[in-house]
């Protein structure tokens, strides 16, 4: 503090101007404005060295801030080729730069893994979609077959009922059985109809779910 | 903070009279040339490395146009690209051949970025220049010569610039990369 005051009060005008300029530059930098530099180099070589040292410190800091924000901004947009140029970055600045590049490489690797995972998922869903379609087709054909058989059973039951009524009292019980078979066939037909409707609703819903997942 | 306009004028006259010597100066591997300019490219700050390699004092460079270190071998289309990119608020990397006060030359790998104020407006530019990789310098020496030949072979300056600029786009298209990707692909870490 004493030497600082002494410099402020010195009779040497160029030194006084230099101290004033250096003080302003350092204060602004401390407030986060890295734009200012000492633009008037004092003639006294000792002070000139100090001015260059202060400017160099600001240059390194300024460069580090510009480069790191540009590198990270590029990485966040997937432009991983934009590396932090490490050359010319001294000491801690270099270590920071290397760390940023490592992080960016890590992000690139993760982005790739994510892309692979997405491809796997898409493949799996496409398989699932065709599986659902296939099983729907199988259910439909099975239901069609059941309907055909039921048609046959119904005809048989009707014929049996007619034969029973011709045969009279003795085979009345047989007629009851025949009409029960007929009713049962009707009930099975209703159930398979419902099954067809339900399967097609299920099909449509699963298709739209799959599509919404694939589109995401 | 600029030098007197008279000094700037004198410097430009001196610059115009200088011919390239063909002698190369080299930046140290970890040295960085730093400069700042206003929005028109007039120098507002030059670090000691810049002063030393270019052969000027800080005082002299203040207020001088940055083209004070322009080498005649540089194609104009490179500077068009540079200004197009930075005035749009983006950063650019470029290999540049510069000329020192006495006509010697020095190659740099330059990074130019805009400086914004709190309102997000461009208030100036900043440039960091590092020692370039030799292989990259050889590559750009050839590329720039071809572009320069195009520019020199067309009497109409505007059409010459357009033609060489389109040549750059054509080269990038044939490689299927952006300018930035190309620069990074030929720049070792
Ligand atoms: C921050 C900054 C740094 C620049 N650095 C250089 C440089 O090192 N060499 C150069 O020839 N031009 C540089 N330029 C470009 C010059 O402003 C100018 O456009 C170029 O020298 C071409 O000169 P001309 O437009 O008079 O033909 C720089 C521009 C800016 C904004």
PDB file of C-alpha atoms and ligand atoms in Angstrom, chain B residues 15 33 35-43 50 65-71 74-76 78-80 82-83 86 96-99 106 108 110-113 124-129 157, ligand 1:
ATOM      1  CA  UNK B  15       3.800  -0.170 -46.131  1.00  0.00           C
ATOM      2  CA  UNK B  33       0.069 -12.866 -31.255  1.00  0.00           C
ATOM      3  CA  UNK B  35      -4.664  -7.950 -31.337  1.00  0.00           C
ATOM      4  CA  UNK B  36      -7.943  -6.162 -30.894  1.00  0.00           C
ATOM      5  CA  UNK B  37      -9.654  -3.925 -33.409  1.00  0.00           C
ATOM      6  CA  UNK B  38     -12.672  -1.649 -33.597  1.00  0.00           C
ATOM      7  CA  UNK B  39     -15.607  -2.687 -35.789  1.00  0.00           C
ATOM      8  CA  UNK B  40     -13.795  -1.409 -38.904  1.00  0.00           C
ATOM      9  CA  UNK B  41     -10.600  -3.382 -38.315  1.00  0.00           C
ATOM     10  CA  UNK B  42      -8.477  -0.558 -36.919  1.00  0.00           C
ATOM     11  CA  UNK B  43      -6.080  -1.796 -34.290  1.00  0.00           C
ATOM     12  CA  UNK B  50       2.773  -8.806 -32.497  1.00  0.00           C
ATOM     13  CA  UNK B  65      -5.765  -0.677 -40.211  1.00  0.00           C
ATOM     14  CA  UNK B  66      -5.096  -4.367 -39.612  1.00  0.00           C
ATOM     15  CA  UNK B  67      -4.230  -4.681 -43.287  1.00  0.00           C
ATOM     16  CA  UNK B  68      -0.886  -3.085 -42.301  1.00  0.00           C
ATOM     17  CA  UNK B  69       0.386  -6.691 -42.032  1.00  0.00           C
ATOM     18  CA  UNK B  70      -1.429  -7.922 -45.137  1.00  0.00           C
ATOM     19  CA  UNK B  71       0.807  -9.957 -47.436  1.00  0.00           C
ATOM     20  CA  UNK B  74      -3.053 -13.621 -49.568  1.00  0.00           C
ATOM     21  CA  UNK B  75      -6.156 -14.068 -51.741  1.00  0.00           C
ATOM     22  CA  UNK B  76      -8.856 -11.466 -51.171  1.00  0.00           C
ATOM     23  CA  UNK B  78     -10.106 -15.263 -47.527  1.00  0.00           C
ATOM     24  CA  UNK B  79     -10.652 -11.820 -46.004  1.00  0.00           C
ATOM     25  CA  UNK B  80     -14.132 -11.635 -47.501  1.00  0.00           C
ATOM     26  CA  UNK B  82     -13.366 -13.644 -42.543  1.00  0.00           C
ATOM     27  CA  UNK B  83     -15.431 -10.456 -42.512  1.00  0.00           C
ATOM     28  CA  UNK B  86     -17.199 -12.284 -37.880  1.00  0.00           C
ATOM     29  CA  UNK B  96      -2.833 -16.373 -42.806  1.00  0.00           C
ATOM     30  CA  UNK B  97       0.441 -15.265 -44.345  1.00  0.00           C
ATOM     31  CA  UNK B  98       1.369 -11.871 -42.927  1.00  0.00           C
ATOM     32  CA  UNK B  99       4.025  -9.344 -43.864  1.00  0.00           C
ATOM     33  CA  UNK B 106       5.280 -14.979 -41.056  1.00  0.00           C
ATOM     34  CA  UNK B 108      -0.089 -17.757 -38.418  1.00  0.00           C
ATOM     35  CA  UNK B 110      -5.548 -17.116 -36.588  1.00  0.00           C
ATOM     36  CA  UNK B 111      -8.695 -17.213 -34.497  1.00  0.00           C
ATOM     37  CA  UNK B 112     -10.879 -14.118 -34.850  1.00  0.00           C
ATOM     38  CA  UNK B 113     -13.917 -13.505 -32.654  1.00  0.00           C
ATOM     39  CA  UNK B 124     -14.974  -4.792 -31.926  1.00  0.00           C
ATOM     40  CA  UNK B 125     -12.958  -7.880 -32.759  1.00  0.00           C
ATOM     41  CA  UNK B 126     -10.275  -9.925 -31.097  1.00  0.00           C
ATOM     42  CA  UNK B 127      -7.676 -12.087 -32.678  1.00  0.00           C
ATOM     43  CA  UNK B 128      -5.306 -14.732 -31.357  1.00  0.00           C
ATOM     44  CA  UNK B 129      -2.630 -16.057 -33.651  1.00  0.00           C
ATOM     45  CA  UNK B 157     -11.904  -7.078 -59.300  1.00  0.00           C
TER      46      UNK B 157
HETATM   47  C1  LIG C   1      -9.318  -8.889 -35.347  1.00  0.00           C
HETATM   48  C2  LIG C   1      -8.849  -8.880 -36.774  1.00  0.00           C
HETATM   49  C3  LIG C   1      -7.600  -9.419 -37.079  1.00  0.00           C
HETATM   50  C4  LIG C   1      -7.126  -9.413 -38.389  1.00  0.00           C
HETATM   51  N1  LIG C   1      -5.900  -9.937 -38.631  1.00  0.00           N
HETATM   52  C5  LIG C   1      -5.369  -9.858 -39.861  1.00  0.00           C
HETATM   53  C6  LIG C   1      -4.062 -10.326 -40.125  1.00  0.00           C
HETATM   54  O1  LIG C   1      -3.366 -10.838 -39.272  1.00  0.00           O
HETATM   55  N2  LIG C   1      -3.579 -10.188 -41.387  1.00  0.00           N
HETATM   56  C7  LIG C   1      -4.303  -9.633 -42.397  1.00  0.00           C
HETATM   57  O2  LIG C   1      -3.807  -9.539 -43.504  1.00  0.00           O
HETATM   58  N3  LIG C   1      -5.570  -9.211 -42.179  1.00  0.00           N
HETATM   59  C8  LIG C   1      -6.108  -9.302 -40.947  1.00  0.00           C
HETATM   60  N4  LIG C   1      -7.402  -8.853 -40.727  1.00  0.00           N
HETATM   61  C9  LIG C   1      -8.207  -8.433 -41.883  1.00  0.00           C
HETATM   62  C10 LIG C   1      -7.944  -6.999 -42.275  1.00  0.00           C
HETATM   63  O3  LIG C   1      -8.864  -6.203 -41.576  1.00  0.00           O
HETATM   64  C11 LIG C   1      -8.199  -6.812 -43.789  1.00  0.00           C
HETATM   65  O4  LIG C   1      -9.506  -7.180 -44.122  1.00  0.00           O
HETATM   66  C12 LIG C   1      -7.234  -7.621 -44.652  1.00  0.00           C
HETATM   67  O5  LIG C   1      -5.906  -7.378 -44.297  1.00  0.00           O
HETATM   68  C13 LIG C   1      -7.424  -7.349 -46.133  1.00  0.00           C
HETATM   69  O6  LIG C   1      -7.122  -6.040 -46.398  1.00  0.00           O
HETATM   70  P1  LIG C   1      -7.986  -5.215 -47.434  1.00  0.00           P
HETATM   71  O7  LIG C   1      -9.403  -5.366 -46.999  1.00  0.00           O
HETATM   72  O8  LIG C   1      -7.479  -3.822 -47.320  1.00  0.00           O
HETATM   73  O9  LIG C   1      -7.704  -5.868 -48.754  1.00  0.00           O
HETATM   74  C14 LIG C   1      -7.914  -8.865 -39.433  1.00  0.00           C
HETATM   75  C15 LIG C   1      -9.156  -8.346 -39.124  1.00  0.00           C
HETATM   76  C16 LIG C   1      -9.638  -8.360 -37.832  1.00  0.00           C
HETATM   77  C17 LIG C   1     -10.988  -7.786 -37.531  1.00  0.00           C
END
